[in-house]
C-alpha atoms as a printed R data frame, in Angstrom:
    type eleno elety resid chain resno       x      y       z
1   ATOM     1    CA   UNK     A     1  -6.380  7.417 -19.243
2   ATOM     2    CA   UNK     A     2  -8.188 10.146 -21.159
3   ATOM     3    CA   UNK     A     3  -5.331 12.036 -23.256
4   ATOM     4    CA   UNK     A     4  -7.880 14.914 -24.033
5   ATOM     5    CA   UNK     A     5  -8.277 15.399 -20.416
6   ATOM     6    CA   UNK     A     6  -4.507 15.561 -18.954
7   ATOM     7    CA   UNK     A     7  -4.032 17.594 -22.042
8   ATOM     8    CA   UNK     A     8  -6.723 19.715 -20.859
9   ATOM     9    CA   UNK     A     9  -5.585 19.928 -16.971
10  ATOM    10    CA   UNK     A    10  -1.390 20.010 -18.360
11  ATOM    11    CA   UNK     A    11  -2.326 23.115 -20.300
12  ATOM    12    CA   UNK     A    12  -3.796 24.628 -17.351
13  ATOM    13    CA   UNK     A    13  -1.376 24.329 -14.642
14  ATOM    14    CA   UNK     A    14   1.553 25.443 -17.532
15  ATOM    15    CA   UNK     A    15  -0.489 28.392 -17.515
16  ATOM    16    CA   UNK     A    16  -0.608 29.160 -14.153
17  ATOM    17    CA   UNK     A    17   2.960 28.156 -13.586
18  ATOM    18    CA   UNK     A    18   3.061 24.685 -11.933
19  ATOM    19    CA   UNK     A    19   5.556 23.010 -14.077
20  ATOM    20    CA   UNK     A    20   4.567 19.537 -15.541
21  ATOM    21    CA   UNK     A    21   7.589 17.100 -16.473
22  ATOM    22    CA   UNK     A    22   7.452 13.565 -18.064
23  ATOM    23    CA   UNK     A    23   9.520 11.066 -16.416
24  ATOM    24    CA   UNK     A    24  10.024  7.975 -15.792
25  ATOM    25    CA   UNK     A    25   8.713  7.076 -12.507
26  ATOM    26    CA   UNK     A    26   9.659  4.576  -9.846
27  ATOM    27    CA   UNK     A    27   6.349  1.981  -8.525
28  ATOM    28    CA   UNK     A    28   6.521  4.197  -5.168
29  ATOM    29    CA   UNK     A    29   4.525  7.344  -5.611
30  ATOM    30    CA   UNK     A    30   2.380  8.354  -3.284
31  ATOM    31    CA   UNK     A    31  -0.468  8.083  -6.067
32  ATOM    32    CA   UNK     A    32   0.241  6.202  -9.571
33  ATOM    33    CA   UNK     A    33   2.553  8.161 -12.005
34  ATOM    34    CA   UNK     A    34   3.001 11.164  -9.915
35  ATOM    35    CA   UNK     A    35   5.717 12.749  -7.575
36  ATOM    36    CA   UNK     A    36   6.347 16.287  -6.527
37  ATOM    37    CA   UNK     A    37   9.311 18.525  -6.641
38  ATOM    38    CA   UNK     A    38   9.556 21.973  -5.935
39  ATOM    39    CA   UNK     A    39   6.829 23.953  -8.259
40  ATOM    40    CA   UNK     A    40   6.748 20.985 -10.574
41  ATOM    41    CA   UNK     A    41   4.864 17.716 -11.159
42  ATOM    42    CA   UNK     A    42   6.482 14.589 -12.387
43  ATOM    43    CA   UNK     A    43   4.852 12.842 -14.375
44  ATOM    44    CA   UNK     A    44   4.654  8.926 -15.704
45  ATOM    45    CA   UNK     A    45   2.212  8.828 -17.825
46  ATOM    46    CA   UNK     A    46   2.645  4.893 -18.454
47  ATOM    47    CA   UNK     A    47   1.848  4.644 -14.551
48  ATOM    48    CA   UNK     A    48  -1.206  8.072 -14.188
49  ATOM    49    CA   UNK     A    49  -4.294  6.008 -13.333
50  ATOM    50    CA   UNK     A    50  -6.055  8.791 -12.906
51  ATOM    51    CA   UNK     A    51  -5.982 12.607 -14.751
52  ATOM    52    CA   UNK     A    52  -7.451 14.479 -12.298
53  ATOM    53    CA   UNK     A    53  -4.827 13.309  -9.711
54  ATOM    54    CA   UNK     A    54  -2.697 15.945 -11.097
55  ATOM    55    CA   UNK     A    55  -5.472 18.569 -10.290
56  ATOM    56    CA   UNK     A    56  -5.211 17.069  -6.672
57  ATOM    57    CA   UNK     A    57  -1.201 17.097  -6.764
58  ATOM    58    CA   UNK     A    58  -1.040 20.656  -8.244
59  ATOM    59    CA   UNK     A    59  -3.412 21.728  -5.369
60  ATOM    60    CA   UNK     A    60  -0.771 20.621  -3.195
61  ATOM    61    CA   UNK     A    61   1.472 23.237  -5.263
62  ATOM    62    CA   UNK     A    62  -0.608 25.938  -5.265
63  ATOM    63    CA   UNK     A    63  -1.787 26.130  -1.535
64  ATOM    64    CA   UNK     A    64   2.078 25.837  -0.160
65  ATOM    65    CA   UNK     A    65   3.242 29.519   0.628
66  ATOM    66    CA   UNK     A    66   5.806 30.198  -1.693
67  ATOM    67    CA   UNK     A    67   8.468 30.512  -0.018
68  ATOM    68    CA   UNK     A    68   8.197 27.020   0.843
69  ATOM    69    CA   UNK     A    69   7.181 25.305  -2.588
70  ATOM    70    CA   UNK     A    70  10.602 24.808  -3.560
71  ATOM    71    CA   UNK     A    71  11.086 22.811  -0.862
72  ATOM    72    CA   UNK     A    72   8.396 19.979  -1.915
73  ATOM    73    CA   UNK     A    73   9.716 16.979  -2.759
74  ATOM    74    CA   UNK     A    74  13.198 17.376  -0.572
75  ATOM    75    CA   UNK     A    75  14.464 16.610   2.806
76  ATOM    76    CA   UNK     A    76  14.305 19.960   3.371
77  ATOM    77    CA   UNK     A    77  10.284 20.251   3.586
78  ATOM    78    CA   UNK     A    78   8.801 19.980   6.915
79  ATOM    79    CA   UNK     A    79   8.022 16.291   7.557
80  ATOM    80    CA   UNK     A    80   4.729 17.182   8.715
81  ATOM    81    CA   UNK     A    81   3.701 18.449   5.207
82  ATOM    82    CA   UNK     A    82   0.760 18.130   3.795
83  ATOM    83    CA   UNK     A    83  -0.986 18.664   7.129
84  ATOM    84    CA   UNK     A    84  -5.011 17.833   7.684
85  ATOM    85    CA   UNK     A    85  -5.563 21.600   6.604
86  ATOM    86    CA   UNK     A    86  -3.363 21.798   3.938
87  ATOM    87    CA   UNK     A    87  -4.828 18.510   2.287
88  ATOM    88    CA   UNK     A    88  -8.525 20.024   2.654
89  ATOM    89    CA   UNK     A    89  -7.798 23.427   0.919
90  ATOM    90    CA   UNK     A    90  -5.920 21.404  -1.572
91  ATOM    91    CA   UNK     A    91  -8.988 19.506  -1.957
92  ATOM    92    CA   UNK     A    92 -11.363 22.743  -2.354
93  ATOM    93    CA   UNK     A    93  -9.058 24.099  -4.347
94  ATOM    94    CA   UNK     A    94  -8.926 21.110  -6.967
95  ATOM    95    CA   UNK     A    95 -12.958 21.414  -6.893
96  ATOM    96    CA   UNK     A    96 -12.470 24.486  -8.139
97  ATOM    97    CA   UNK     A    97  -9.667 23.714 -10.855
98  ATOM    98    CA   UNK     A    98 -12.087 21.107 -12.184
99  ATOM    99    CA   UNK     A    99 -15.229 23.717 -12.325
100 ATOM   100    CA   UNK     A   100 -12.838 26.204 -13.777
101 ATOM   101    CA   UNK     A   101 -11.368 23.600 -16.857
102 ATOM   102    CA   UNK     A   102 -15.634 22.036 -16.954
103 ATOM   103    CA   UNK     A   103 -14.439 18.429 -16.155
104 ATOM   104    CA   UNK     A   104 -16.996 16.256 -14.567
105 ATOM   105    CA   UNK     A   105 -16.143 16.228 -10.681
106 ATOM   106    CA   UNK     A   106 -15.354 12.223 -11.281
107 ATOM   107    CA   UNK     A   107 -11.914 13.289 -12.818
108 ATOM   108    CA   UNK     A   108 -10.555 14.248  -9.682
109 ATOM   109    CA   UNK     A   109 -12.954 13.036  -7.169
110 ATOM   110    CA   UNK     A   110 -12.751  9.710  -8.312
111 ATOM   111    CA   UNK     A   111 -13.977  6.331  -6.582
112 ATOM   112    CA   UNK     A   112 -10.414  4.956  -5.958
113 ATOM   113    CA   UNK     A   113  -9.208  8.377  -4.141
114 ATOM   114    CA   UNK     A   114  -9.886 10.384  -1.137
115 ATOM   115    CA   UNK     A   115 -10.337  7.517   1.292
116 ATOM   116    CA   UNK     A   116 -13.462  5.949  -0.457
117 ATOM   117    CA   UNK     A   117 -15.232  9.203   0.587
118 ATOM   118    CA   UNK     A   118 -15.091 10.921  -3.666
119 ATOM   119    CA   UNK     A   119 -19.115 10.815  -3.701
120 ATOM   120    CA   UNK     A   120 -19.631 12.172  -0.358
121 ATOM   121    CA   UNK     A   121 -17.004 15.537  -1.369
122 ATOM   122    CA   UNK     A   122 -18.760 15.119  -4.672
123 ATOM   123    CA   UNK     A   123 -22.105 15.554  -2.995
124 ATOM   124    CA   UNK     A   124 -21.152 18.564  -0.591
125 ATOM   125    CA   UNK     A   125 -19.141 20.213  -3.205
126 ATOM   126    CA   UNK     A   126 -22.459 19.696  -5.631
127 ATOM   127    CA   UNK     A   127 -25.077 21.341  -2.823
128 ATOM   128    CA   UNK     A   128 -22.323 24.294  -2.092
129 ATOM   129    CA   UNK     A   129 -21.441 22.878   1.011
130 ATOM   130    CA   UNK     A   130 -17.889 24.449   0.189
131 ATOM   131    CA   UNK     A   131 -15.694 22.506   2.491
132 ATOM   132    CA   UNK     A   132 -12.573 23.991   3.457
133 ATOM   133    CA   UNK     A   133 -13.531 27.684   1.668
134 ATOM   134    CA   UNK     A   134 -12.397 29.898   4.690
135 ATOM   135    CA   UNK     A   135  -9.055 28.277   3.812
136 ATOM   136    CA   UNK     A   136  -8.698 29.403   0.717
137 ATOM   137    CA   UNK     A   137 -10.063 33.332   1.490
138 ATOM   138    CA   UNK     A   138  -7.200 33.398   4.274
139 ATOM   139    CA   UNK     A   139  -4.846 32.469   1.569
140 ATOM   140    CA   UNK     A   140  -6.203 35.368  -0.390
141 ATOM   141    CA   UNK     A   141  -6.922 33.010  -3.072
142 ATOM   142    CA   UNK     A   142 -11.342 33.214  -4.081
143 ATOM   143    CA   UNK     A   143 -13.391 35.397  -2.231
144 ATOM   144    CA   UNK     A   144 -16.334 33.146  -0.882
145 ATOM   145    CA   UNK     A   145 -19.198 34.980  -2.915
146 ATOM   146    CA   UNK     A   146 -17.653 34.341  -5.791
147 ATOM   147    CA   UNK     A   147 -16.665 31.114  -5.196
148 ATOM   148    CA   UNK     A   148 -15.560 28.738  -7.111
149 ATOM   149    CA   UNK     A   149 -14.274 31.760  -9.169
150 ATOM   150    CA   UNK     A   150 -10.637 32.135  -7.805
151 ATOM   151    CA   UNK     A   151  -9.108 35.130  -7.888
152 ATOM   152    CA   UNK     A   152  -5.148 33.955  -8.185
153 ATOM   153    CA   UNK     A   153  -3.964 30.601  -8.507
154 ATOM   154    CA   UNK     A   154  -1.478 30.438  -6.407
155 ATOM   155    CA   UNK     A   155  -1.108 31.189  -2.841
């Protein structure tokens, strides 16, 4: 794991208020090292395969209405959370997190995530095929002329 880089992408989400904890971690995450609760990220950073899983995870964050966020991570949280839509604008939105911080797309869109389909989003996201962008204008968050530039962070 490349310290510079979650150093890099911890820094970042600090600053736009996603909370980022260190904790020891059970084997059962949904992804290696990480969990969700409320507006914060737990992190294991003996178990984080991957740094730009916490762009992906904070995406998650960031694209819940806030209202809800709190809710992430309890029983409380809709079962049906993250839906399809919700995991696409969480996926153009960490695009845009990584273009933002200048990481190479391969920190998030890496070859053992997104359902062995990384070089295809890599390859859209690359010729401005900008999948999932009307999401994130409805949330108010980028405006798609200026896009990747966001205009908030958070929904």
């Amino acid at each position: 794991m490349n310290k510079n880089t979650t150093k890099i992408i911890i820094d970042f989400l600090t600053s736009i208020h996603i909370n980022v904890i260190e904790k020891e971690l059970t084997n059962n995450t949904f992804l290696p090292g990480l969990s969700l609760l409320g507006n914060t990220i737990l992190m294991d950073s003996n178990k984080l395969k991957y740094p730009g899983d916490l762009l992906h995870e904070a995406g998650h964050i960031a694209t819940t209405e806030e209202h809800k966020r709190q809710l992430i991570g309890t029983s409380k949280m809709d079962t049906t959370w993250p839906t399809d839509g919700d995991e696409i604008a969480t996926i153009i939105w960490s695009f845009a997190a990584c273009r933002y911080l200048k990481l190479d797309l391969e920190v998030v869109f890496h070859p053992n995530g997104y359902k062995n389909d990384a070089n295809w989003l890599i390859t859209q996201f690359s010729n401005k095929n900008y999948i999932g962008l009307p999401l994130l204008e409805w949330m108010n968050l980028c405006n798609k002329n200026d896009f990747p530039e966001m205009i908030k962070w958070l929904r």
